[in-house]
Amino acid sequence: LINLMKMLDSYFVCYKEHSLNMLCLSIYNLASSFSTFYNNVKILSESDKQKRDNYISICALTLKALEQGANILAIEIPERM
């Protein structure tokens, strides 16, 4: 969640400074953090429904943030990897 907030801040910095490198770095850091989260947390096998729903919400929010960042950079995201 902290990296999501940093990414939003990076949008403002990019706009203010007319530079996209901060956005690229933020996208990379968010993707890296999410990868660590995804590897360490068993999302679908979580027995607590509230936790599982929260994990799925984090996944959806992260996807949306990465898609928006990639869209700004004119990078196409594949449907499936």
JSON list of N, CA, C and O in Angstrom, two decimals, residues 28-71:
[
{"chain": "A", "resi": 28, "resn": "TYR", "atom": "N", "xyz": [8.30, 0.17, -11.46]},
{"chain": "A", "resi": 28, "resn": "TYR", "atom": "CA", "xyz": [9.21, -0.94, -11.18]},
{"chain": "A", "resi": 28, "resn": "TYR", "atom": "C", "xyz": [9.15, -1.34, -9.70]},
{"chain": "A", "resi": 28, "resn": "TYR", "atom": "O", "xyz": [9.05, -2.53, -9.38]},
{"chain": "A", "resi": 29, "resn": "ASN", "atom": "N", "xyz": [9.21, -0.37, -8.81]},
{"chain": "A", "resi": 29, "resn": "ASN", "atom": "CA", "xyz": [9.18, -0.66, -7.37]},
{"chain": "A", "resi": 29, "resn": "ASN", "atom": "C", "xyz": [7.86, -1.29, -6.95]},
{"chain": "A", "resi": 29, "resn": "ASN", "atom": "O", "xyz": [7.84, -2.22, -6.12]},
{"chain": "A", "resi": 30, "resn": "LEU", "atom": "N", "xyz": [6.75, -0.80, -7.51]},
{"chain": "A", "resi": 30, "resn": "LEU", "atom": "CA", "xyz": [5.45, -1.38, -7.18]},
{"chain": "A", "resi": 30, "resn": "LEU", "atom": "C", "xyz": [5.36, -2.82, -7.67]},
{"chain": "A", "resi": 30, "resn": "LEU", "atom": "O", "xyz": [4.93, -3.71, -6.93]},
{"chain": "A", "resi": 31, "resn": "ALA", "atom": "N", "xyz": [5.79, -3.06, -8.89]},
{"chain": "A", "resi": 31, "resn": "ALA", "atom": "CA", "xyz": [5.75, -4.42, -9.44]},
{"chain": "A", "resi": 31, "resn": "ALA", "atom": "C", "xyz": [6.64, -5.36, -8.63]},
{"chain": "A", "resi": 31, "resn": "ALA", "atom": "O", "xyz": [6.27, -6.50, -8.34]},
{"chain": "A", "resi": 32, "resn": "SER", "atom": "N", "xyz": [7.80, -4.88, -8.23]},
{"chain": "A", "resi": 32, "resn": "SER", "atom": "CA", "xyz": [8.72, -5.68, -7.44]},
{"chain": "A", "resi": 32, "resn": "SER", "atom": "C", "xyz": [8.13, -6.00, -6.06]},
{"chain": "A", "resi": 32, "resn": "SER", "atom": "O", "xyz": [8.18, -7.15, -5.59]},
{"chain": "A", "resi": 33, "resn": "SER", "atom": "N", "xyz": [7.55, -5.01, -5.41]},
{"chain": "A", "resi": 33, "resn": "SER", "atom": "CA", "xyz": [6.92, -5.22, -4.10]},
{"chain": "A", "resi": 33, "resn": "SER", "atom": "C", "xyz": [5.75, -6.17, -4.20]},
{"chain": "A", "resi": 33, "resn": "SER", "atom": "O", "xyz": [5.56, -7.05, -3.34]},
{"chain": "A", "resi": 34, "resn": "PHE", "atom": "N", "xyz": [4.95, -6.02, -5.25]},
{"chain": "A", "resi": 34, "resn": "PHE", "atom": "CA", "xyz": [3.81, -6.91, -5.42]},
{"chain": "A", "resi": 34, "resn": "PHE", "atom": "C", "xyz": [4.27, -8.34, -5.67]},
{"chain": "A", "resi": 34, "resn": "PHE", "atom": "O", "xyz": [3.67, -9.29, -5.15]},
{"chain": "A", "resi": 35, "resn": "SER", "atom": "N", "xyz": [5.33, -8.51, -6.43]},
{"chain": "A", "resi": 35, "resn": "SER", "atom": "CA", "xyz": [5.86, -9.84, -6.70]},
{"chain": "A", "resi": 35, "resn": "SER", "atom": "C", "xyz": [6.27, -10.52, -5.39]},
{"chain": "A", "resi": 35, "resn": "SER", "atom": "O", "xyz": [5.99, -11.71, -5.18]},
{"chain": "A", "resi": 36, "resn": "THR", "atom": "N", "xyz": [6.92, -9.78, -4.51]},
{"chain": "A", "resi": 36, "resn": "THR", "atom": "CA", "xyz": [7.31, -10.32, -3.20]},
{"chain": "A", "resi": 36, "resn": "THR", "atom": "C", "xyz": [6.07, -10.70, -2.40]},
{"chain": "A", "resi": 36, "resn": "THR", "atom": "O", "xyz": [6.01, -11.79, -1.82]},
{"chain": "A", "resi": 37, "resn": "PHE", "atom": "N", "xyz": [5.08, -9.81, -2.38]},
{"chain": "A", "resi": 37, "resn": "PHE", "atom": "CA", "xyz": [3.82, -10.09, -1.68]},
{"chain": "A", "resi": 37, "resn": "PHE", "atom": "C", "xyz": [3.17, -11.35, -2.24]},
{"chain": "A", "resi": 37, "resn": "PHE", "atom": "O", "xyz": [2.78, -12.25, -1.48]},
{"chain": "A", "resi": 38, "resn": "TYR", "atom": "N", "xyz": [3.08, -11.45, -3.55]},
{"chain": "A", "resi": 38, "resn": "TYR", "atom": "CA", "xyz": [2.42, -12.57, -4.21]},
{"chain": "A", "resi": 38, "resn": "TYR", "atom": "C", "xyz": [3.13, -13.89, -3.92]},
{"chain": "A", "resi": 38, "resn": "TYR", "atom": "O", "xyz": [2.49, -14.93, -3.75]},
{"chain": "A", "resi": 39, "resn": "ASN", "atom": "N", "xyz": [4.45, -13.84, -3.86]},
{"chain": "A", "resi": 39, "resn": "ASN", "atom": "CA", "xyz": [5.22, -15.06, -3.58]},
{"chain": "A", "resi": 39, "resn": "ASN", "atom": "C", "xyz": [5.14, -15.49, -2.12]},
{"chain": "A", "resi": 39, "resn": "ASN", "atom": "O", "xyz": [5.29, -16.67, -1.81]},
{"chain": "A", "resi": 40, "resn": "ASN", "atom": "N", "xyz": [4.90, -14.56, -1.22]},
{"chain": "A", "resi": 40, "resn": "ASN", "atom": "CA", "xyz": [4.90, -14.86, 0.21]},
{"chain": "A", "resi": 40, "resn": "ASN", "atom": "C", "xyz": [3.52, -15.12, 0.80]},
{"chain": "A", "resi": 40, "resn": "ASN", "atom": "O", "xyz": [3.42, -15.68, 1.89]},
{"chain": "A", "resi": 41, "resn": "VAL", "atom": "N", "xyz": [2.47, -14.72, 0.11]},
{"chain": "A", "resi": 41, "resn": "VAL", "atom": "CA", "xyz": [1.11, -14.84, 0.65]},
{"chain": "A", "resi": 41, "resn": "VAL", "atom": "C", "xyz": [0.30, -15.80, -0.21]},
{"chain": "A", "resi": 41, "resn": "VAL", "atom": "O", "xyz": [0.23, -15.65, -1.43]},
{"chain": "A", "resi": 42, "resn": "LYS", "atom": "N", "xyz": [-0.30, -16.77, 0.42]},
{"chain": "A", "resi": 42, "resn": "LYS", "atom": "CA", "xyz": [-1.17, -17.73, -0.28]},
{"chain": "A", "resi": 42, "resn": "LYS", "atom": "C", "xyz": [-2.58, -17.14, -0.34]},
{"chain": "A", "resi": 42, "resn": "LYS", "atom": "O", "xyz": [-3.39, -17.34, 0.56]},
{"chain": "A", "resi": 43, "resn": "ILE", "atom": "N", "xyz": [-2.85, -16.41, -1.40]},
{"chain": "A", "resi": 43, "resn": "ILE", "atom": "CA", "xyz": [-4.07, -15.61, -1.49]},
{"chain": "A", "resi": 43, "resn": "ILE", "atom": "C", "xyz": [-5.32, -16.47, -1.55]},
{"chain": "A", "resi": 43, "resn": "ILE", "atom": "O", "xyz": [-6.22, -16.34, -0.72]},
{"chain": "A", "resi": 44, "resn": "LEU", "atom": "N", "xyz": [-5.41, -17.33, -2.53]},
{"chain": "A", "resi": 44, "resn": "LEU", "atom": "CA", "xyz": [-6.65, -18.09, -2.74]},
{"chain": "A", "resi": 44, "resn": "LEU", "atom": "C", "xyz": [-6.86, -19.19, -1.71]},
{"chain": "A", "resi": 44, "resn": "LEU", "atom": "O", "xyz": [-8.01, -19.61, -1.48]},
{"chain": "A", "resi": 45, "resn": "SER", "atom": "N", "xyz": [-5.80, -19.65, -1.08]},
{"chain": "A", "resi": 45, "resn": "SER", "atom": "CA", "xyz": [-5.96, -20.70, -0.07]},
{"chain": "A", "resi": 45, "resn": "SER", "atom": "C", "xyz": [-6.11, -20.14, 1.35]},
{"chain": "A", "resi": 45, "resn": "SER", "atom": "O", "xyz": [-6.22, -20.91, 2.31]},
{"chain": "A", "resi": 46, "resn": "GLU", "atom": "N", "xyz": [-6.17, -18.83, 1.48]},
{"chain": "A", "resi": 46, "resn": "GLU", "atom": "CA", "xyz": [-6.37, -18.19, 2.80]},
{"chain": "A", "resi": 46, "resn": "GLU", "atom": "C", "xyz": [-7.74, -18.59, 3.34]},
{"chain": "A", "resi": 46, "resn": "GLU", "atom": "O", "xyz": [-8.76, -18.43, 2.67]},
{"chain": "A", "resi": 47, "resn": "SER", "atom": "N", "xyz": [-7.76, -19.13, 4.55]},
{"chain": "A", "resi": 47, "resn": "SER", "atom": "CA", "xyz": [-9.02, -19.61, 5.14]},
{"chain": "A", "resi": 47, "resn": "SER", "atom": "C", "xyz": [-9.90, -18.48, 5.66]},
{"chain": "A", "resi": 47, "resn": "SER", "atom": "O", "xyz": [-11.12, -18.60, 5.67]},
{"chain": "A", "resi": 48, "resn": "ASP", "atom": "N", "xyz": [-9.30, -17.38, 6.08]},
{"chain": "A", "resi": 48, "resn": "ASP", "atom": "CA", "xyz": [-10.06, -16.23, 6.57]},
{"chain": "A", "resi": 48, "resn": "ASP", "atom": "C", "xyz": [-10.59, -15.43, 5.37]},
{"chain": "A", "resi": 48, "resn": "ASP", "atom": "O", "xyz": [-9.83, -14.84, 4.61]},
{"chain": "A", "resi": 49, "resn": "LYS", "atom": "N", "xyz": [-11.91, -15.44, 5.22]},
{"chain": "A", "resi": 49, "resn": "LYS", "atom": "CA", "xyz": [-12.52, -14.81, 4.05]},
{"chain": "A", "resi": 49, "resn": "LYS", "atom": "C", "xyz": [-12.21, -13.31, 3.97]},
{"chain": "A", "resi": 49, "resn": "LYS", "atom": "O", "xyz": [-11.95, -12.77, 2.90]},
{"chain": "A", "resi": 50, "resn": "GLN", "atom": "N", "xyz": [-12.21, -12.63, 5.10]},
{"chain": "A", "resi": 50, "resn": "GLN", "atom": "CA", "xyz": [-11.92, -11.19, 5.13]},
{"chain": "A", "resi": 50, "resn": "GLN", "atom": "C", "xyz": [-10.50, -10.91, 4.63]},
{"chain": "A", "resi": 50, "resn": "GLN", "atom": "O", "xyz": [-10.29, -10.02, 3.82]},
{"chain": "A", "resi": 51, "resn": "LYS", "atom": "N", "xyz": [-9.55, -11.70, 5.10]},
{"chain": "A", "resi": 51, "resn": "LYS", "atom": "CA", "xyz": [-8.16, -11.54, 4.64]},
{"chain": "A", "resi": 51, "resn": "LYS", "atom": "C", "xyz": [-8.05, -11.82, 3.14]},
{"chain": "A", "resi": 51, "resn": "LYS", "atom": "O", "xyz": [-7.40, -11.09, 2.40]},
{"chain": "A", "resi": 52, "resn": "ARG", "atom": "N", "xyz": [-8.68, -12.91, 2.70]},
{"chain": "A", "resi": 52, "resn": "ARG", "atom": "CA", "xyz": [-8.64, -13.28, 1.28]},
{"chain": "A", "resi": 52, "resn": "ARG", "atom": "C", "xyz": [-9.22, -12.17, 0.41]},
{"chain": "A", "resi": 52, "resn": "ARG", "atom": "O", "xyz": [-8.64, -11.77, -0.59]},
{"chain": "A", "resi": 53, "resn": "ASP", "atom": "N", "xyz": [-10.35, -11.62, 0.84]},
{"chain": "A", "resi": 53, "resn": "ASP", "atom": "CA", "xyz": [-10.97, -10.52, 0.10]},
{"chain": "A", "resi": 53, "resn": "ASP", "atom": "C", "xyz": [-10.06, -9.29, 0.08]},
{"chain": "A", "resi": 53, "resn": "ASP", "atom": "O", "xyz": [-9.96, -8.61, -0.95]},
{"chain": "A", "resi": 54, "resn": "ASN", "atom": "N", "xyz": [-9.40, -9.02, 1.19]},
{"chain": "A", "resi": 54, "resn": "ASN", "atom": "CA", "xyz": [-8.47, -7.89, 1.24]},
{"chain": "A", "resi": 54, "resn": "ASN", "atom": "C", "xyz": [-7.28, -8.12, 0.31]},
{"chain": "A", "resi": 54, "resn": "ASN", "atom": "O", "xyz": [-6.83, -7.20, -0.37]},
{"chain": "A", "resi": 55, "resn": "TYR", "atom": "N", "xyz": [-6.76, -9.34, 0.31]},
{"chain": "A", "resi": 55, "resn": "TYR", "atom": "CA", "xyz": [-5.64, -9.67, -0.59]},
{"chain": "A", "resi": 55, "resn": "TYR", "atom": "C", "xyz": [-6.05, -9.49, -2.05]},
{"chain": "A", "resi": 55, "resn": "TYR", "atom": "O", "xyz": [-5.28, -8.95, -2.86]},
{"chain": "A", "resi": 56, "resn": "ILE", "atom": "N", "xyz": [-7.23, -9.95, -2.38]},
{"chain": "A", "resi": 56, "resn": "ILE", "atom": "CA", "xyz": [-7.72, -9.81, -3.76]},
{"chain": "A", "resi": 56, "resn": "ILE", "atom": "C", "xyz": [-7.89, -8.34, -4.11]},
{"chain": "A", "resi": 56, "resn": "ILE", "atom": "O", "xyz": [-7.58, -7.91, -5.23]},
{"chain": "A", "resi": 57, "resn": "SER", "atom": "N", "xyz": [-8.36, -7.53, -3.17]},
{"chain": "A", "resi": 57, "resn": "SER", "atom": "CA", "xyz": [-8.49, -6.10, -3.39]},
{"chain": "A", "resi": 57, "resn": "SER", "atom": "C", "xyz": [-7.12, -5.45, -3.64]},
{"chain": "A", "resi": 57, "resn": "SER", "atom": "O", "xyz": [-6.99, -4.57, -4.49]},
{"chain": "A", "resi": 58, "resn": "ILE", "atom": "N", "xyz": [-6.12, -5.88, -2.89]},
{"chain": "A", "resi": 58, "resn": "ILE", "atom": "CA", "xyz": [-4.76, -5.37, -3.09]},
{"chain": "A", "resi": 58, "resn": "ILE", "atom": "C", "xyz": [-4.28, -5.72, -4.50]},
{"chain": "A", "resi": 58, "resn": "ILE", "atom": "O", "xyz": [-3.68, -4.89, -5.19]},
{"chain": "A", "resi": 59, "resn": "CYS", "atom": "N", "xyz": [-4.56, -6.95, -4.93]},
{"chain": "A", "resi": 59, "resn": "CYS", "atom": "CA", "xyz": [-4.17, -7.37, -6.28]},
{"chain": "A", "resi": 59, "resn": "CYS", "atom": "C", "xyz": [-4.84, -6.50, -7.33]},
{"chain": "A", "resi": 59, "resn": "CYS", "atom": "O", "xyz": [-4.19, -6.04, -8.29]},
{"chain": "A", "resi": 60, "resn": "ALA", "atom": "N", "xyz": [-6.13, -6.26, -7.18]},
{"chain": "A", "resi": 60, "resn": "ALA", "atom": "CA", "xyz": [-6.88, -5.46, -8.15]},
{"chain": "A", "resi": 60, "resn": "ALA", "atom": "C", "xyz": [-6.38, -4.01, -8.17]},
{"chain": "A", "resi": 60, "resn": "ALA", "atom": "O", "xyz": [-6.21, -3.42, -9.25]},
{"chain": "A", "resi": 61, "resn": "LEU", "atom": "N", "xyz": [-6.14, -3.45, -7.02]},
{"chain": "A", "resi": 61, "resn": "LEU", "atom": "CA", "xyz": [-5.65, -2.07, -6.93]},
{"chain": "A", "resi": 61, "resn": "LEU", "atom": "C", "xyz": [-4.25, -1.95, -7.55]},
{"chain": "A", "resi": 61, "resn": "LEU", "atom": "O", "xyz": [-3.97, -0.99, -8.27]},
{"chain": "A", "resi": 62, "resn": "THR", "atom": "N", "xyz": [-3.41, -2.93, -7.29]},
{"chain": "A", "resi": 62, "resn": "THR", "atom": "CA", "xyz": [-2.06, -2.92, -7.86]},
{"chain": "A", "resi": 62, "resn": "THR", "atom": "C", "xyz": [-2.12, -3.03, -9.37]},
{"chain": "A", "resi": 62, "resn": "THR", "atom": "O", "xyz": [-1.42, -2.30, -10.09]},
{"chain": "A", "resi": 63, "resn": "LEU", "atom": "N", "xyz": [-2.98, -3.92, -9.88]},
{"chain": "A", "resi": 63, "resn": "LEU", "atom": "CA", "xyz": [-3.14, -4.06, -11.33]},
{"chain": "A", "resi": 63, "resn": "LEU", "atom": "C", "xyz": [-3.57, -2.74, -11.95]},
{"chain": "A", "resi": 63, "resn": "LEU", "atom": "O", "xyz": [-3.01, -2.30, -12.95]},
{"chain": "A", "resi": 64, "resn": "LYS", "atom": "N", "xyz": [-4.54, -2.09, -11.34]},
{"chain": "A", "resi": 64, "resn": "LYS", "atom": "CA", "xyz": [-5.03, -0.82, -11.87]},
{"chain": "A", "resi": 64, "resn": "LYS", "atom": "C", "xyz": [-3.92, 0.24, -11.89]},
{"chain": "A", "resi": 64, "resn": "LYS", "atom": "O", "xyz": [-3.76, 0.96, -12.87]},
{"chain": "A", "resi": 65, "resn": "ALA", "atom": "N", "xyz": [-3.14, 0.31, -10.81]},
{"chain": "A", "resi": 65, "resn": "ALA", "atom": "CA", "xyz": [-2.05, 1.29, -10.75]},
{"chain": "A", "resi": 65, "resn": "ALA", "atom": "C", "xyz": [-0.99, 1.01, -11.80]},
{"chain": "A", "resi": 65, "resn": "ALA", "atom": "O", "xyz": [-0.50, 1.93, -12.47]},
{"chain": "A", "resi": 66, "resn": "LEU", "atom": "N", "xyz": [-0.64, -0.27, -11.98]},
{"chain": "A", "resi": 66, "resn": "LEU", "atom": "CA", "xyz": [0.36, -0.62, -12.98]},
{"chain": "A", "resi": 66, "resn": "LEU", "atom": "C", "xyz": [-0.16, -0.36, -14.40]},
{"chain": "A", "resi": 66, "resn": "LEU", "atom": "O", "xyz": [0.58, 0.12, -15.27]},
{"chain": "A", "resi": 67, "resn": "GLU", "atom": "N", "xyz": [-1.43, -0.66, -14.63]},
{"chain": "A", "resi": 67, "resn": "GLU", "atom": "CA", "xyz": [-2.02, -0.39, -15.95]},
{"chain": "A", "resi": 67, "resn": "GLU", "atom": "C", "xyz": [-2.03, 1.10, -16.25]},
{"chain": "A", "resi": 67, "resn": "GLU", "atom": "O", "xyz": [-1.69, 1.51, -17.38]},
{"chain": "A", "resi": 68, "resn": "GLN", "atom": "N", "xyz": [-2.39, 1.92, -15.29]},
{"chain": "A", "resi": 68, "resn": "GLN", "atom": "CA", "xyz": [-2.41, 3.36, -15.51]},
{"chain": "A", "resi": 68, "resn": "GLN", "atom": "C", "xyz": [-1.01, 3.91, -15.76]},
{"chain": "A", "resi": 68, "resn": "GLN", "atom": "O", "xyz": [-0.81, 4.74, -16.64]},
{"chain": "A", "resi": 69, "resn": "GLY", "atom": "N", "xyz": [-0.04, 3.44, -15.00]},
{"chain": "A", "resi": 69, "resn": "GLY", "atom": "CA", "xyz": [1.34, 3.87, -15.21]},
{"chain": "A", "resi": 69, "resn": "GLY", "atom": "C", "xyz": [1.86, 3.47, -16.58]},
{"chain": "A", "resi": 69, "resn": "GLY", "atom": "O", "xyz": [2.48, 4.26, -17.29]},
{"chain": "A", "resi": 70, "resn": "ALA", "atom": "N", "xyz": [1.58, 2.23, -16.96]},
{"chain": "A", "resi": 70, "resn": "ALA", "atom": "CA", "xyz": [2.01, 1.75, -18.28]},
{"chain": "A", "resi": 70, "resn": "ALA", "atom": "C", "xyz": [1.30, 2.51, -19.40]},
{"chain": "A", "resi": 70, "resn": "ALA", "atom": "O", "xyz": [1.91, 2.83, -20.42]},
{"chain": "A", "resi": 71, "resn": "ASN", "atom": "N", "xyz": [0.04, 2.83, -19.18]},
{"chain": "A", "resi": 71, "resn": "ASN", "atom": "CA", "xyz": [-0.72, 3.58, -20.17]},
{"chain": "A", "resi": 71, "resn": "ASN", "atom": "C", "xyz": [-0.10, 4.97, -20.39]},
{"chain": "A", "resi": 71, "resn": "ASN", "atom": "O", "xyz": [0.02, 5.43, -21.53]}
]
